[in-house]
Short mmCIF file of C-alpha atoms in Angstrom, two decimals:
data_model
loop_
_atom_site.label_atom_id
_atom_site.label_comp_id
_atom_site.label_asym_id
_atom_site.label_seq_id
_atom_site.Cartn_x
_atom_site.Cartn_y
_atom_site.Cartn_z
CA UNK A 98 81.75 14.34 13.30
CA UNK A 99 82.12 14.36 9.50
CA UNK A 100 80.71 10.85 9.34
CA UNK A 101 77.74 11.88 11.52
CA UNK A 102 76.97 14.89 9.28
CA UNK A 103 77.24 12.72 6.17
CA UNK A 104 74.85 10.14 7.63
CA UNK A 105 72.39 12.86 8.60
CA UNK A 106 72.47 14.33 5.07
CA UNK A 107 71.90 10.91 3.46
CA UNK A 108 68.99 10.17 5.79
CA UNK A 109 67.36 13.53 5.04
CA UNK A 110 67.69 12.95 1.28
CA UNK A 111 66.13 9.51 1.59
CA UNK A 112 63.24 10.91 3.62
CA UNK A 113 62.63 13.65 1.03
CA UNK A 114 62.62 11.06 -1.77
CA UNK A 115 60.05 8.99 0.11
CA UNK A 116 57.81 12.01 0.64
CA UNK A 117 57.97 12.95 -3.06
CA UNK A 118 57.07 9.39 -4.07
CA UNK A 119 54.17 9.38 -1.68
CA UNK A 120 52.71 12.64 -3.06
CA UNK A 121 53.13 11.89 -6.85
CA UNK A 122 49.92 11.17 -8.92
CA UNK A 123 49.65 8.63 -11.76
CA UNK A 124 47.52 9.32 -14.89
CA UNK A 125 44.20 7.49 -14.70
CA UNK A 126 40.58 7.21 -15.94
CA UNK A 127 37.88 8.48 -13.62
CA UNK A 128 34.09 7.91 -13.73
CA UNK A 129 31.91 10.51 -12.04
CA UNK A 130 28.20 11.37 -12.35
CA UNK A 131 27.87 9.32 -15.52
CA UNK A 132 30.80 11.04 -17.26
CA UNK A 133 34.32 9.83 -17.99
CA UNK A 134 37.44 11.89 -17.32
CA UNK A 135 41.16 11.35 -17.69
CA UNK A 136 43.50 12.85 -15.10
CA UNK A 137 47.10 13.46 -16.12
CA UNK A 138 50.15 12.70 -13.97
CA UNK A 139 49.97 16.28 -12.74
CA UNK A 140 46.50 15.60 -11.37
CA UNK A 141 44.69 17.83 -13.92
CA UNK A 142 41.79 16.75 -16.13
CA UNK A 143 42.73 16.25 -19.77
CA UNK A 144 41.01 18.52 -22.33
CA UNK A 145 41.03 18.61 -26.14
CA UNK A 146 42.45 15.86 -28.36
CA UNK A 147 44.67 13.43 -26.45
CA UNK A 148 46.49 10.26 -27.46
CA UNK A 149 46.28 7.63 -24.71
CA UNK A 150 47.70 4.13 -25.08
CA UNK A 151 47.84 4.50 -28.87
CA UNK A 152 44.23 5.74 -29.28
CA UNK A 153 42.95 9.29 -29.70
CA UNK A 154 40.19 10.73 -27.51
CA UNK A 155 38.53 14.12 -27.21
CA UNK A 156 37.80 15.77 -23.88
CA UNK A 157 35.49 18.77 -23.59
CA UNK A 158 36.38 21.96 -21.72
CA UNK A 159 35.03 20.48 -18.48
CA UNK A 160 37.25 17.44 -19.01
CA UNK A 161 34.45 14.97 -19.84
CA UNK A 162 35.17 12.47 -22.61
CA UNK A 163 33.20 12.96 -25.86
CA UNK A 164 31.39 10.24 -27.84
CA UNK A 165 29.51 10.52 -31.14
CA UNK A 166 29.90 13.40 -33.58
CA UNK A 167 32.14 16.29 -32.55
CA UNK A 168 33.09 19.39 -34.57
CA UNK A 169 36.68 20.53 -33.96
CA UNK A 170 37.94 23.65 -35.72
CA UNK A 171 35.23 23.32 -38.36
CA UNK A 172 35.94 19.64 -39.12
CA UNK A 173 33.69 16.69 -38.21
CA UNK A 174 35.05 13.78 -36.17
CA UNK A 175 33.37 10.71 -34.77
CA UNK A 176 34.22 9.03 -31.47
CA UNK A 177 32.77 5.60 -30.74
CA UNK A 178 30.98 4.51 -27.56
CA UNK A 179 34.37 3.96 -25.88
CA UNK A 180 35.48 7.45 -26.89
CA UNK A 181 38.00 6.25 -29.47
CA UNK A 182 38.40 8.44 -32.57
CA UNK A 183 37.23 6.79 -35.82
CA UNK A 184 39.46 6.49 -38.89
CA UNK A 185 38.92 4.80 -42.26
CA UNK A 186 35.44 3.64 -43.34
CA UNK A 187 32.86 3.22 -40.61
CA UNK A 188 29.20 2.20 -40.29
CA UNK A 189 27.38 4.80 -38.18
CA UNK A 190 23.68 4.09 -37.77
CA UNK A 191 22.27 3.28 -41.23
CA UNK A 192 25.00 5.15 -43.12
CA UNK A 193 28.69 4.75 -44.01
CA UNK A 194 31.28 7.49 -43.73
CA UNK A 195 34.96 7.78 -44.65
CA UNK A 196 37.49 9.36 -42.27
CA UNK A 197 41.12 10.37 -42.81
CA UNK A 198 43.98 8.93 -40.76
CA UNK A 199 43.78 12.07 -38.60
CA UNK A 200 40.08 11.42 -37.93
CA UNK A 201 38.47 14.11 -40.11
CA UNK A 202 35.31 13.04 -41.93
CA UNK A 203 36.12 13.08 -45.65
CA UNK A 204 32.97 11.66 -47.28
CA UNK A 205 29.57 10.04 -46.92
CA UNK A 206 29.14 7.13 -49.33
CA UNK A 207 26.11 7.06 -51.64
CA UNK A 208 24.90 4.67 -54.36
CA UNK A 209 27.91 2.36 -54.24
CA UNK A 210 29.46 -0.75 -52.73
CA UNK A 211 31.64 -0.04 -49.69
CA UNK A 212 33.98 -2.31 -47.74
CA UNK A 213 34.12 -1.81 -43.97
CA UNK A 214 36.26 -4.04 -41.74
CA UNK A 215 36.47 -6.62 -44.52
CA UNK A 216 32.70 -6.77 -45.13
CA UNK A 217 30.86 -5.47 -48.22
CA UNK A 218 27.90 -3.12 -47.88
CA UNK A 219 25.63 -1.40 -50.42
CA UNK A 220 24.32 2.13 -49.89
CA UNK A 221 21.52 3.67 -51.96
CA UNK A 222 21.26 7.15 -53.51
CA UNK A 223 20.44 8.74 -50.16
CA UNK A 224 23.37 6.94 -48.53
CA UNK A 225 21.30 4.45 -46.53
CA UNK A 226 22.53 0.87 -46.16
CA UNK A 227 20.36 -1.55 -48.16
CA UNK A 228 19.39 -5.11 -47.23
CA UNK A 229 18.16 -8.19 -49.06
CA UNK A 230 18.70 -9.38 -52.65
CA UNK A 231 20.17 -6.63 -54.82
CA UNK A 232 21.45 -6.24 -58.36
CA UNK A 233 24.62 -4.14 -58.44
CA UNK A 234 25.61 -3.32 -62.00
CA UNK A 235 25.73 -6.70 -63.73
CA UNK A 236 26.35 -8.54 -60.44
CA UNK A 237 24.10 -9.68 -57.59
CA UNK A 238 24.55 -9.75 -53.80
CA UNK A 239 22.49 -10.65 -50.78
CA UNK A 240 22.80 -8.25 -47.85
CA UNK A 241 21.81 -9.73 -44.49
CA UNK A 242 19.99 -8.23 -41.52
CA UNK A 243 23.19 -6.53 -40.33
CA UNK A 244 23.63 -4.85 -43.71
CA UNK A 245 26.71 -6.60 -45.09
CA UNK A 246 26.85 -9.16 -47.92
CA UNK A 247 26.58 -12.81 -46.92
CA UNK A 248 26.78 -16.21 -48.66
CA UNK A 249 23.26 -17.10 -49.74
CA UNK A 250 21.22 -19.30 -52.05
CA UNK A 251 18.23 -17.24 -53.13
CA UNK A 252 15.26 -18.07 -55.36
CA UNK A 253 13.93 -15.22 -57.50
CA UNK A 254 11.72 -15.08 -60.57
CA UNK A 255 12.16 -18.75 -61.48
CA UNK A 256 15.93 -18.89 -60.89
CA UNK A 257 18.24 -20.02 -58.10
CA UNK A 258 21.05 -17.53 -57.40
CA UNK A 259 24.13 -18.84 -55.58
CA UNK A 260 25.73 -15.77 -54.00
CA UNK A 261 29.11 -15.25 -52.36
CA UNK A 262 29.73 -12.50 -49.80
CA UNK A 263 32.88 -11.35 -51.61
CA UNK A 264 32.32 -12.19 -55.28
CA UNK A 265 28.56 -11.79 -55.57
CA UNK A 266 26.93 -14.07 -58.14
CA UNK A 267 28.61 -17.47 -58.42
CA UNK A 268 25.91 -19.42 -60.26
CA UNK A 269 22.42 -18.85 -61.69
CA UNK A 270 20.24 -21.81 -62.63
CA UNK A 271 16.64 -22.03 -63.84
CA UNK A 272 14.32 -23.67 -61.35
CA UNK A 273 11.81 -26.33 -62.26
CA UNK A 274 8.40 -24.95 -61.52
CA UNK A 275 6.64 -26.75 -58.69
CA UNK A 276 3.02 -27.69 -59.41
CA UNK A 277 1.02 -24.80 -58.05
CA UNK A 278 -2.70 -24.18 -58.28
CA UNK A 279 -4.56 -20.91 -58.46
CA UNK A 280 -8.05 -21.68 -57.26
CA UNK A 281 -11.07 -19.39 -57.49
CA UNK A 282 -14.26 -20.77 -55.95
CA UNK A 283 -16.38 -18.06 -57.48
CA UNK A 284 -14.71 -16.06 -60.14
CA UNK A 285 -15.29 -12.42 -60.99
CA UNK A 286 -18.46 -11.12 -62.58
CA UNK A 287 -17.07 -10.67 -66.03
CA UNK A 288 -20.23 -8.81 -67.00
CA UNK A 289 -23.88 -8.69 -65.97
CA UNK A 290 -24.80 -11.76 -68.03
CA UNK A 291 -22.35 -14.56 -67.18
CA UNK A 292 -20.18 -15.51 -64.24
CA UNK A 293 -17.04 -17.61 -63.82
CA UNK A 294 -17.43 -20.43 -61.27
CA UNK A 295 -15.06 -22.99 -59.69
CA UNK A 296 -12.07 -22.02 -61.80
CA UNK A 297 -8.72 -23.78 -61.21
CA UNK A 298 -5.43 -23.44 -63.06
CA UNK A 299 -2.34 -25.56 -62.46
CA UNK A 300 1.24 -25.14 -63.70
CA UNK A 301 3.00 -28.29 -64.83
CA UNK A 302 6.46 -29.05 -63.32
CA UNK A 303 8.37 -27.79 -66.37
CA UNK A 304 6.50 -24.48 -66.47
CA UNK A 305 5.75 -24.66 -70.20
CA UNK A 306 2.06 -25.64 -70.05
CA UNK A 307 -0.92 -24.96 -67.80
CA UNK A 308 -3.99 -27.06 -67.10
CA UNK A 309 -7.28 -25.33 -66.28
CA UNK A 310 -10.92 -26.11 -65.72
CA UNK A 311 -14.03 -24.34 -64.54
CA UNK A 312 -17.59 -23.33 -65.43
CA UNK A 313 -19.35 -20.38 -67.02
CA UNK A 314 -22.89 -19.76 -65.75
CA UNK A 315 -25.71 -17.78 -67.35
CA UNK A 316 -26.71 -15.27 -64.64
CA UNK A 317 -28.89 -13.01 -66.82
CA UNK A 318 -32.09 -11.67 -65.26
CA UNK A 319 -34.17 -12.47 -68.32
CA UNK A 320 -35.08 -15.85 -69.75
CA UNK A 321 -33.08 -15.54 -72.94
CA UNK A 322 -30.15 -17.73 -73.91
CA UNK A 323 -26.62 -16.39 -74.20
CA UNK A 324 -23.35 -17.44 -75.82
CA UNK A 325 -20.00 -16.11 -74.67
CA UNK A 326 -16.50 -15.86 -76.10
CA UNK A 327 -13.95 -16.14 -73.25
CA UNK A 328 -10.34 -14.92 -73.46
CA UNK A 329 -7.94 -15.91 -70.67
CA UNK A 330 -4.66 -13.97 -70.45
CA UNK A 331 -2.04 -15.72 -68.36
CA UNK A 332 0.37 -13.53 -66.33
CA UNK A 333 3.60 -14.31 -64.45
CA UNK A 334 4.42 -13.04 -60.92
CA UNK A 335 5.61 -9.70 -62.35
CA UNK A 336 2.43 -9.13 -64.35
CA UNK A 337 4.02 -10.03 -67.69
CA UNK A 338 1.90 -11.93 -70.21
CA UNK A 339 3.10 -15.53 -70.73
CA UNK A 340 0.19 -16.94 -72.74
CA UNK A 341 -3.40 -16.60 -74.01
CA UNK A 342 -6.25 -19.10 -74.40
CA UNK A 343 -9.64 -18.41 -76.04
CA UNK A 344 -12.82 -20.51 -76.26
CA UNK A 345 -16.53 -20.09 -76.98
CA UNK A 346 -19.38 -21.49 -74.91
CA UNK A 347 -22.51 -23.13 -76.25
CA UNK A 348 -25.85 -21.30 -75.95
CA UNK A 349 -26.81 -21.21 -72.29
CA UNK A 350 -30.29 -20.87 -70.86
CA UNK A 351 -30.78 -19.08 -67.54
CA UNK A 352 -28.67 -20.76 -64.79
CA UNK A 353 -27.13 -23.19 -67.26
CA UNK A 354 -23.45 -24.06 -66.87
CA UNK A 355 -20.79 -24.47 -69.53
CA UNK A 356 -17.95 -26.59 -68.18
CA UNK A 357 -14.46 -26.40 -69.69
CA UNK A 358 -11.40 -28.53 -69.04
CA UNK A 359 -8.25 -28.00 -71.13
CA UNK A 360 -4.57 -26.99 -71.26
CA UNK A 361 -2.35 -24.64 -73.27
CA UNK A 362 1.29 -23.73 -73.78
CA UNK A 363 2.85 -20.82 -71.85
CA UNK A 364 6.33 -19.23 -71.77
CA UNK A 365 6.58 -19.33 -67.97
CA UNK A 366 4.74 -20.19 -64.75
CA UNK A 367 1.31 -18.57 -64.36
CA UNK A 368 0.45 -16.63 -61.20
CA UNK A 369 -2.62 -14.70 -62.35
CA UNK A 370 -5.32 -14.93 -65.02
CA UNK A 371 -7.23 -12.03 -66.51
CA UNK A 372 -10.60 -12.80 -68.13
CA UNK A 373 -12.33 -10.96 -70.97
CA UNK A 374 -15.83 -12.14 -71.92
CA UNK A 375 -17.82 -11.03 -74.92
CA UNK A 376 -21.48 -11.98 -75.36
CA UNK A 377 -22.17 -13.08 -78.93
#
């Protein structure tokens, strides 16, 4: 009889254990109506800040997981698209923010270089990430389409810049100017008496001289002859003067042409010519 009672007790205990195992709930992620929830082992929805598998998440009062900016007890936090809390430096949109190890936003970077996940970015005075070729202090960087510095060889203002994503400027060398012509089929009316026609200017490969030719035409409405003093001011791509050439035409009757063909020294490649004509 004792053995029978003992067997019955053991069997009942085993059955109870099986029932408890069958009714227990494991913690799990749940997707519903476009929102994400996390149910605890007790079957309840998680709320507030929770650490799950080594990452921190925030769940609203209804249990839905938060993404983006969230204010908690007066402090700003940012949770990425997977709901994970951000720490350290992070690119968010066109801006870069710093977060403490506990996730609180500590700063927004402005007018400085910033390293994020091993990549260097530059933000301007308003805090926006800049792109392209930039001078930073005495150094230079090239920031690609994704905003961070990349290795690049870049030509600017007559020089080749060899740029490293980490170090910035590695080498700067002066470029040889490629022969380039500025052609004007009919030049500007320099005044009501004469007109510039078929003007062409060409930089030589070394960029220290220019060759030019063209014609000056008497376009006066009367039959008198005219003589003109012509001043050409040579400008670089930034509008800085790099040279000047002056000449005087012969006396020109109505519709007569004065053709010129010459060269002169300049301190850099010419991209634009300004003309000043005085009738004498």
